[in-house]
Amino acid sequence: MREDKGILALNAFDPSRVSTMDAGLRDAVQRRLRSFGSASVLFYQEPIRMERADGVWMFDTEGRRYLDLYNNVPSVGHSHPRVVEAIRRQVGLLNTHTRYLSDVVDTYAERLLATFPPDIDQLVLTCTGSEANDLALRVAKLATGRTGFIVTETAYHGNTAAVTDVSPSSRPGQPLPPHVRTVPAPDALRAAGGDLGKSFATNVGRAIAELEQSGVGFAGLLVDTIFSSDGVYADPPGFLAPAVQLVHEKRGLFIADEVQPGFGRTGAALWGFARHGVVPDIVTMGKPMGNGFPMGGVATRTTLLDRFAAETKYFNTFGGNPVAAAAGLAVLDVIADEGLINNAQEIGGHLMNGLREIGNRHIQIGDVRGSGLFIGLELVRDRDTKAPAPDIANEVINRLRYRGILIGAAGPFGNTLKIRPPLCFTKDNADMFVAACDEVLREVCPA
Ligand code: PMP
């Protein structure tokens, strides 16, 4: 019973509603549509004209303020002064491609690599998470000599042609390409019981066998280590370990997509894979890496990169440019100096407790799960049937928007509220959100 309309359909603006808007907003939306047409992607029944942001707050053109629980890009806080200053200073000094020696670039690479297990000792810098995953697929193919990949059923890994092939949520209703197999996300809520890690590994094993039998061969397992687009699955920590062990037994590579969970969001460590006690062969990064400055990267082992480089040269004009490196360094400094990993743990725990507490009053709250400041709140018709309630999720998201709170949706049905505020979120911010959720659910689902 999947009615997956694809990741971009979640909380999407419907252009047929233009006529219901006030003149100012209507003009702004029509202007956007004139240039970007059907490729335009806007959020909300009534899109927001956003003007500026600071910390956990965003402000629209009318000065209305929004508490941000959606944006994981400005992860250390919108317009963080240290990141802004690092970018400003470096762009005034030097910004160019990556074929000169530059101290800031090498310092950044060393600092970033020091955060990984020792085996992961080399880096390629890109501008986006999509580029990083595209490169990871190429490295895995060349290193294994095989082309088959396994991903989760509602995975999203980016927008290049090759990465779209391994992003089922970008191609709803279309058959999988012959070199791709999917496995169900590790969904504890709907699992038949038993050991989640074992059943995930069993499904991965089945997919490996299919790829081998079809003659494609198995190159790698690629997962977002917080399963964000699948609906946010974090627990129990360690559930990835049996699958990763199996992948290695079958001579495949494990690629950890850290674009969403990376840089401290899970509250346990800098990287989502660390919660599972596994060491990836390839790690891909993006989004929060430059706190809004476009950055991505692939970290891997020397041997794998050498095998790739022996066959193909890779050059990325803007990847790891000096300004990006300066932004990236400032992000690492702020995470450490402001104790943001601990904050994610503490405030995330407080927020989950608050949401579970209002769950006592709302049977529509089917599950509250996550790690640190990456939380999924799953809305269902009732807890016995666990039937997904995407209409309630959509209504809650839009009503919160009018109350000045921004969140999104995830999962195959779009019924899981995706809660990912900047990591400098406070207890007061969390309490404000929980109270607003409680009130909005009372409005949407009167007892
Ligand atoms: N991987 C994951 C898990 C993502 O969520 C995204 C972006 N939503 C990407 C990769 C692609 O990143 P980008 O949009 O920077 O190319």
Coordinates of C-alpha atoms and ligand atoms in Angstrom, one line a residue:
M1 CA 0.0 0.0 0.0
R2 CA 2.4 2.7 -1.2
E3 CA 1.1 6.0 -2.5
D4 CA 4.5 7.6 -2.9
K5 CA 4.2 10.7 -5.0
G6 CA 7.8 11.5 -4.6
I7 CA 9.9 13.6 -2.4
L8 CA 9.2 16.9 -4.1
A9 CA 5.5 16.5 -3.8
L10 CA 5.7 16.8 0.0
N11 CA 4.4 20.1 1.3
A12 CA 4.6 21.4 -2.2
F13 CA 2.9 24.5 -3.4
D14 CA 0.0 23.8 -5.9
P15 CA 0.1 26.5 -8.7
S16 CA -3.7 26.1 -9.2
R17 CA -4.1 28.0 -5.9
V18 CA -2.6 31.2 -7.2
S19 CA -5.9 32.9 -7.8
T20 CA -6.8 32.6 -4.0
M21 CA -3.9 34.7 -2.9
D22 CA -3.6 38.4 -2.1
A23 CA -2.3 40.5 -4.9
G24 CA 1.3 41.0 -3.6
L25 CA 1.9 37.3 -3.1
R26 CA 0.1 36.4 -6.3
D27 CA 2.5 38.7 -8.3
A28 CA 5.6 37.2 -6.6
V29 CA 4.5 33.6 -7.3
Q30 CA 3.6 34.4 -10.9
R31 CA 6.9 36.0 -11.4
R32 CA 8.6 32.9 -10.1
L33 CA 6.6 30.7 -12.3
R34 CA 7.3 32.8 -15.4
S35 CA 11.0 32.0 -15.1
F36 CA 11.1 28.6 -13.6
G37 CA 7.8 27.1 -14.8
S38 CA 7.0 23.5 -14.1
A39 CA 10.5 22.9 -12.7
S40 CA 9.7 25.4 -9.9
V41 CA 9.6 24.0 -6.4
L42 CA 8.0 26.0 -3.7
F43 CA 6.8 25.1 -0.2
Y44 CA 3.4 25.6 1.4
Q45 CA -0.2 26.3 0.2
E46 CA 0.9 30.0 0.5
P47 CA 4.6 30.3 -0.3
I48 CA 6.7 32.5 2.0
R49 CA 8.7 35.6 0.8
M50 CA 11.7 35.1 2.9
E51 CA 14.0 38.0 3.5
R52 CA 16.6 37.3 6.2
A53 CA 17.5 34.9 9.0
D54 CA 19.4 34.8 12.3
G55 CA 20.2 31.8 14.5
V56 CA 17.0 29.7 14.7
W57 CA 14.8 32.5 13.3
M58 CA 13.8 33.4 9.8
F59 CA 12.0 36.6 8.8
D60 CA 9.7 37.3 5.8
T61 CA 9.3 40.5 3.9
E62 CA 6.6 41.7 6.2
G63 CA 8.9 41.2 9.2
R64 CA 7.0 38.1 10.4
R65 CA 9.3 35.8 12.3
Y66 CA 9.4 32.0 11.9
L67 CA 11.0 29.5 14.2
D68 CA 13.0 27.2 11.9
L69 CA 12.7 23.5 12.5
Y70 CA 13.2 22.6 8.9
N71 CA 16.5 23.8 7.6
N72 CA 19.5 21.6 8.2
V73 CA 21.7 23.6 5.9
P74 CA 22.4 26.5 8.2
S75 CA 23.1 23.9 10.8
V76 CA 25.1 26.0 13.3
G77 CA 22.5 28.8 13.0
H78 CA 21.4 31.1 10.2
S79 CA 24.0 33.7 9.3
H80 CA 26.3 32.6 12.1
P81 CA 28.7 35.6 12.5
R82 CA 31.9 33.5 12.6
V83 CA 31.0 31.7 9.4
V84 CA 29.9 35.0 7.7
E85 CA 33.2 36.6 8.8
A86 CA 35.3 33.7 7.6
I87 CA 33.6 33.8 4.2
R88 CA 33.9 37.6 3.9
R89 CA 37.5 37.6 4.9
Q90 CA 38.6 34.8 2.5
V91 CA 36.6 36.1 -0.5
G92 CA 38.3 39.5 -0.1
L93 CA 41.7 37.7 -0.1
L94 CA 41.6 34.9 -2.6
N95 CA 39.0 32.8 -4.3
T96 CA 39.9 30.5 -7.2
H97 CA 39.8 27.0 -8.4
T98 CA 41.7 24.3 -6.6
R99 CA 44.9 23.9 -8.6
Y100 CA 47.1 26.2 -6.5
L101 CA 48.4 25.4 -3.0
S102 CA 46.4 27.2 -0.4
D103 CA 46.9 26.9 3.3
V104 CA 43.2 27.2 4.2
V105 CA 42.3 24.3 1.9
D106 CA 44.9 21.9 3.3
T107 CA 44.1 22.9 6.9
Y108 CA 40.5 22.2 6.3
A109 CA 41.2 18.8 4.7
E110 CA 43.4 17.8 7.6
R111 CA 40.8 19.0 10.2
L112 CA 37.9 17.2 8.4
L113 CA 39.8 13.9 7.9
A114 CA 40.8 13.9 11.5
T115 CA 37.2 13.5 12.4
F116 CA 37.0 10.1 10.6
P117 CA 38.1 6.6 11.6
P118 CA 41.8 6.2 10.6
D119 CA 41.1 4.1 7.5
I120 CA 39.2 6.9 5.9
D121 CA 42.2 9.1 5.1
Q122 CA 41.6 10.9 1.8
L123 CA 39.2 13.5 0.5
V124 CA 37.7 14.9 -2.6
L125 CA 35.8 18.1 -2.2
T126 CA 32.7 18.9 -4.3
C127 CA 30.0 21.6 -4.3
T128 CA 26.9 19.5 -3.6
G129 CA 25.8 16.3 -2.0
S130 CA 24.7 15.1 -5.4
E131 CA 28.2 15.5 -6.9
A132 CA 29.6 13.7 -3.8
N133 CA 27.2 10.7 -4.3
D134 CA 27.8 10.6 -8.0
L135 CA 31.5 10.3 -7.4
A136 CA 31.0 7.7 -4.7
L137 CA 29.1 5.5 -7.1
R138 CA 31.9 5.9 -9.7
V139 CA 34.6 5.0 -7.1
A140 CA 32.6 2.0 -6.0
K141 CA 32.0 0.8 -9.5
L142 CA 35.7 1.1 -10.5
A143 CA 36.9 -0.4 -7.2
T144 CA 34.7 -3.5 -7.3
G145 CA 34.4 -3.9 -11.1
R146 CA 30.7 -4.3 -10.6
T147 CA 27.7 -1.9 -11.1
G148 CA 24.8 -3.0 -8.8
F149 CA 23.7 -0.8 -5.9
I150 CA 21.2 -1.3 -3.1
V151 CA 19.3 1.6 -1.6
T152 CA 16.2 1.9 0.6
E153 CA 12.7 2.1 -0.9
T154 CA 12.2 5.9 -0.4
A155 CA 15.8 6.9 -0.6
Y156 CA 16.9 10.3 -1.9
H157 CA 20.6 10.8 -2.7
G158 CA 20.6 13.7 -5.2
N159 CA 20.0 14.9 -8.6
T160 CA 22.5 13.8 -11.2
A161 CA 21.4 11.2 -13.7
A162 CA 23.3 8.4 -12.0
V163 CA 22.2 9.4 -8.5
T164 CA 18.6 9.8 -9.6
D165 CA 18.8 6.1 -10.6
V166 CA 19.5 5.3 -7.0
S167 CA 16.9 7.7 -5.6
P168 CA 13.5 5.9 -5.8
S169 CA 11.8 8.9 -4.2
S170 CA 12.7 11.0 -7.2
R171 CA 11.2 8.6 -9.7
P172 CA 7.9 7.5 -8.1
G173 CA 5.9 4.9 -10.0
Q174 CA 8.8 4.2 -12.4
P175 CA 10.4 0.7 -12.5
L176 CA 13.9 0.5 -11.0
P177 CA 16.8 0.5 -13.4
P178 CA 18.3 -3.0 -13.8
H179 CA 21.4 -2.2 -11.7
V180 CA 19.4 -1.0 -8.6
R181 CA 17.6 -3.0 -5.9
T182 CA 15.7 -1.6 -3.0
V183 CA 15.2 -2.8 0.6
P184 CA 12.6 -1.6 3.0
A185 CA 13.8 1.0 5.5
P186 CA 14.4 -0.3 9.0
D187 CA 11.0 0.7 10.3
A188 CA 10.7 -0.4 13.9
L189 CA 7.1 0.8 14.2
R190 CA 5.8 -1.6 11.5
A191 CA 8.4 -4.3 11.9
A192 CA 7.0 -7.7 12.8
G193 CA 9.1 -7.8 15.9
G194 CA 12.5 -9.5 16.2
D195 CA 15.9 -8.0 15.5
L196 CA 15.7 -5.0 13.2
G197 CA 19.4 -5.2 12.3
K198 CA 19.1 -8.9 11.3
S199 CA 16.0 -8.3 9.2
F200 CA 17.6 -5.3 7.5
A201 CA 20.6 -7.5 6.7
T202 CA 18.4 -10.3 5.5
N203 CA 16.8 -8.0 3.0
V204 CA 20.2 -6.6 1.9
G205 CA 21.4 -10.2 1.4
R206 CA 18.4 -11.0 -0.8
A207 CA 19.0 -8.0 -2.9
I208 CA 22.7 -8.9 -3.2
A209 CA 21.8 -12.4 -4.4
E210 CA 19.4 -10.9 -7.0
L211 CA 22.1 -8.5 -8.4
E212 CA 24.5 -11.4 -8.6
Q213 CA 22.0 -13.7 -10.3
S214 CA 21.0 -11.1 -12.8
G215 CA 24.6 -10.8 -13.9
V216 CA 24.9 -7.1 -12.8
G217 CA 27.0 -7.9 -9.8
F218 CA 27.0 -6.2 -6.4
A219 CA 29.0 -3.0 -6.0
G220 CA 27.6 -1.4 -2.9
L221 CA 25.0 -0.5 -0.3
L222 CA 24.3 3.2 -0.2
V223 CA 22.2 4.5 2.7
D224 CA 21.5 7.8 4.5
T225 CA 22.5 6.8 8.0
I226 CA 19.4 8.6 9.5
F227 CA 17.1 7.4 6.7
S228 CA 15.7 10.9 6.4
S229 CA 13.6 10.6 3.2
D230 CA 12.4 7.1 4.3
G231 CA 10.8 8.7 7.4
V232 CA 13.7 9.0 9.9
Y233 CA 15.0 5.8 11.5
A234 CA 17.6 5.9 14.1
D235 CA 17.1 3.1 16.6
P236 CA 18.3 0.9 18.0
P237 CA 21.8 2.2 17.5
G238 CA 23.9 -0.5 15.8
F239 CA 21.1 -1.9 13.5
L240 CA 23.3 -1.2 10.4
A241 CA 26.1 -3.3 11.6
P242 CA 24.9 -6.8 10.4
A243 CA 24.1 -5.4 7.0
V244 CA 27.6 -3.7 6.7
Q245 CA 29.3 -6.9 7.7
L246 CA 27.4 -8.9 5.1
V247 CA 28.2 -6.2 2.4
H248 CA 31.9 -6.7 3.2
E249 CA 31.6 -10.5 3.1
K250 CA 30.1 -10.2 -0.4
R251 CA 33.0 -7.9 -1.4
G252 CA 30.8 -4.9 -1.8
L253 CA 31.3 -1.4 -0.4
F254 CA 29.3 0.4 2.2
I255 CA 28.7 4.1 1.3
A256 CA 27.4 6.2 4.2
D257 CA 25.5 9.2 2.9
E258 CA 26.0 11.8 5.7
V259 CA 24.5 14.7 3.8
Q260 CA 21.6 14.8 6.3
P261 CA 22.9 13.3 9.6
G262 CA 26.5 14.6 9.3
F263 CA 28.2 17.4 11.3
G264 CA 26.7 16.6 14.7
R265 CA 23.0 16.5 14.1
T266 CA 22.4 13.1 15.6
G267 CA 23.8 14.4 18.9
A268 CA 26.0 11.3 19.4
A269 CA 29.0 12.1 17.2
L270 CA 29.9 14.2 14.2
W271 CA 28.8 11.3 11.9
G272 CA 25.6 9.3 11.8
F273 CA 27.4 6.1 11.0
A274 CA 29.3 6.3 14.3
R275 CA 26.0 5.5 16.2
H276 CA 25.9 2.2 14.4
G277 CA 29.5 1.2 15.3
V278 CA 30.4 0.7 11.6
V279 CA 33.2 2.0 9.4
P280 CA 32.1 2.9 5.9
D281 CA 34.2 2.5 2.9
I282 CA 33.0 5.8 1.5
V283 CA 31.4 8.7 3.2
T284 CA 29.6 11.5 1.4
M285 CA 28.8 14.9 2.8
G286 CA 27.0 18.1 1.9
K287 CA 24.3 20.4 3.2
P288 CA 25.5 21.6 6.6
M289 CA 29.2 21.4 5.6
G290 CA 29.5 25.1 4.8
N291 CA 26.4 26.3 6.8
G292 CA 24.8 27.5 3.6
F293 CA 28.0 28.0 1.5
P294 CA 27.7 25.3 -1.2
M295 CA 30.0 22.4 -0.2
G296 CA 30.1 18.7 -0.5
G297 CA 32.7 16.0 -0.3
V298 CA 33.7 12.3 -0.5
A299 CA 36.0 10.8 2.2
T300 CA 37.4 7.4 1.5
R301 CA 40.4 5.1 1.8
T302 CA 43.5 5.7 -0.2
T303 CA 43.4 2.4 -2.0
L304 CA 39.9 3.0 -3.3
L305 CA 40.7 6.5 -4.5
D306 CA 43.9 5.3 -6.1
R307 CA 41.9 2.6 -8.1
F308 CA 39.5 5.3 -9.2
A309 CA 42.2 7.8 -10.1
A310 CA 44.1 5.1 -12.1
E311 CA 41.3 5.1 -14.6
T312 CA 39.6 8.5 -14.4
K313 CA 40.7 12.0 -13.6
Y314 CA 38.4 14.1 -11.5
F315 CA 38.5 17.8 -11.3
N316 CA 35.8 20.1 -9.8
T317 CA 36.4 23.8 -10.5
F318 CA 34.7 25.1 -7.4
G319 CA 34.9 22.0 -5.1
G320 CA 37.0 22.9 -2.1
N321 CA 37.8 26.4 -3.2
P322 CA 39.5 28.6 -0.5
V323 CA 36.2 30.4 0.5
A324 CA 34.5 27.0 0.9
A325 CA 37.4 25.8 3.0
A326 CA 37.2 28.9 5.2
A327 CA 33.4 28.4 5.6
G328 CA 34.0 24.7 6.4
L329 CA 36.7 25.4 9.0
A330 CA 34.4 28.0 10.7
V331 CA 31.6 25.4 10.9
L332 CA 33.9 22.8 12.5
D333 CA 35.1 25.4 15.0
V334 CA 31.6 26.6 15.9
I335 CA 30.4 23.0 16.4
A336 CA 33.3 22.4 18.8
D337 CA 33.3 25.8 20.6
E338 CA 29.6 26.0 21.1
G339 CA 29.2 22.3 22.1
L340 CA 26.6 21.8 19.5
I341 CA 26.8 18.0 19.4
N342 CA 25.9 17.9 23.2
N343 CA 23.3 20.6 22.6
A344 CA 21.7 18.4 19.8
Q345 CA 21.6 15.5 22.2
E346 CA 20.2 17.4 25.2
I347 CA 17.6 19.6 23.4
G348 CA 16.7 16.7 21.0
G349 CA 16.0 14.5 24.0
H350 CA 13.9 17.3 25.6
L351 CA 12.0 17.8 22.4
M352 CA 11.3 14.1 21.9
N353 CA 10.1 13.9 25.5
G354 CA 7.7 16.8 25.0
L355 CA 6.3 15.4 21.8
R356 CA 5.8 12.0 23.5
E357 CA 4.0 13.7 26.3
I358 CA 1.5 15.4 24.0
G359 CA 1.2 12.0 22.3
N360 CA -0.8 11.0 25.5
R361 CA -3.5 13.4 24.3
H362 CA -3.4 12.8 20.5
I363 CA -3.9 9.3 19.2
Q364 CA -2.7 10.6 15.9
I365 CA 0.9 10.7 17.2
G366 CA 1.9 7.2 16.1
D367 CA 5.5 7.5 16.8
V368 CA 8.2 9.9 17.9
R369 CA 11.7 8.8 16.9
G370 CA 15.1 10.0 16.0
S371 CA 18.4 11.0 17.4
G372 CA 19.6 14.4 18.6
L373 CA 18.0 17.1 16.5
F374 CA 16.8 14.9 13.8
I375 CA 13.3 13.8 14.8
G376 CA 10.5 12.1 13.0
L377 CA 6.9 12.5 14.3
E378 CA 4.7 10.0 12.5
L379 CA 1.0 10.9 12.2
V380 CA -1.5 8.0 11.9
R381 CA -5.2 7.6 11.8
D382 CA -5.0 5.7 15.1
R383 CA -2.3 3.7 16.8
D384 CA -3.9 0.3 16.3
T385 CA -4.1 0.3 12.5
K386 CA -1.0 2.6 12.2
A387 CA -2.7 3.8 8.9
P388 CA -0.7 6.8 7.7
A389 CA -2.3 10.2 7.9
P390 CA -0.6 12.4 5.2
D391 CA -3.6 14.8 5.1
I392 CA -3.2 15.5 8.8
A393 CA 0.5 16.0 8.4
N394 CA -0.1 18.4 5.5
E395 CA -2.6 20.4 7.5
V396 CA -0.4 20.5 10.6
I397 CA 2.6 21.8 8.5
N398 CA 0.5 24.5 7.0
R399 CA -1.1 25.6 10.2
L400 CA 2.2 25.7 12.0
R401 CA 3.5 27.9 9.2
Y402 CA 0.7 30.5 10.0
R403 CA 1.8 30.3 13.6
G404 CA 5.3 31.1 12.6
I405 CA 6.9 27.6 12.8
L406 CA 8.6 25.8 9.9
I407 CA 8.7 22.0 9.5
G408 CA 8.6 19.5 6.7
A409 CA 7.4 16.0 5.9
A410 CA 9.1 12.7 5.0
G411 CA 8.4 9.1 4.4
P412 CA 6.7 7.2 1.5
F413 CA 3.3 8.6 2.6
G414 CA 4.5 12.0 3.6
N415 CA 2.9 11.5 7.1
T416 CA 6.0 11.9 9.1
L417 CA 6.9 15.4 10.3
K418 CA 10.6 15.9 9.7
I419 CA 12.0 18.0 12.5
R420 CA 15.5 19.3 12.0
P421 CA 16.2 22.7 13.5
P422 CA 19.6 24.4 13.6
L423 CA 21.8 22.8 16.2
C424 CA 21.7 26.0 18.4
F425 CA 18.1 25.3 19.2
T426 CA 17.2 26.0 22.9
K427 CA 14.8 24.4 25.4
D428 CA 12.5 27.4 25.1
N429 CA 12.4 27.0 21.3
A430 CA 11.6 23.3 21.8
D431 CA 8.8 24.1 24.3
M432 CA 7.3 26.7 22.0
F433 CA 7.2 24.1 19.2
V434 CA 5.7 21.3 21.4
A435 CA 3.0 23.7 22.6
A436 CA 2.1 24.8 19.1
C437 CA 2.0 21.2 17.9
D438 CA -0.4 20.3 20.7
E439 CA -2.7 23.2 19.8
V440 CA -2.6 22.6 16.1
L441 CA -3.4 18.9 16.6
R442 CA -6.3 19.9 18.8
E443 CA -7.6 22.1 15.9
V444 CA -7.0 19.6 13.2
C445 CA -8.3 16.5 15.1
P446 CA -10.8 17.7 17.7
A447 CA -11.6 14.9 20.2
Ligands
PMP1 N1 21.8 12.9 0.0 C1 20.8 13.2 0.9 C2 20.5 12.2 1.9 C3 20.1 14.3 0.7 O1 19.0 14.6 1.5 C4 20.4 15.2 -0.3 C5 19.6 16.5 -0.5 N2 18.4 16.6 0.0 C6 21.4 14.9 -1.2 C7 22.2 13.8 -1.0 C8 21.8 15.8 -2.3 O2 22.4 17.0 -1.9 P1 22.4 18.3 -2.8 O3 21.0 18.8 -3.0 O4 23.3 19.2 -2.2 O5 23.0 17.9 -4.2

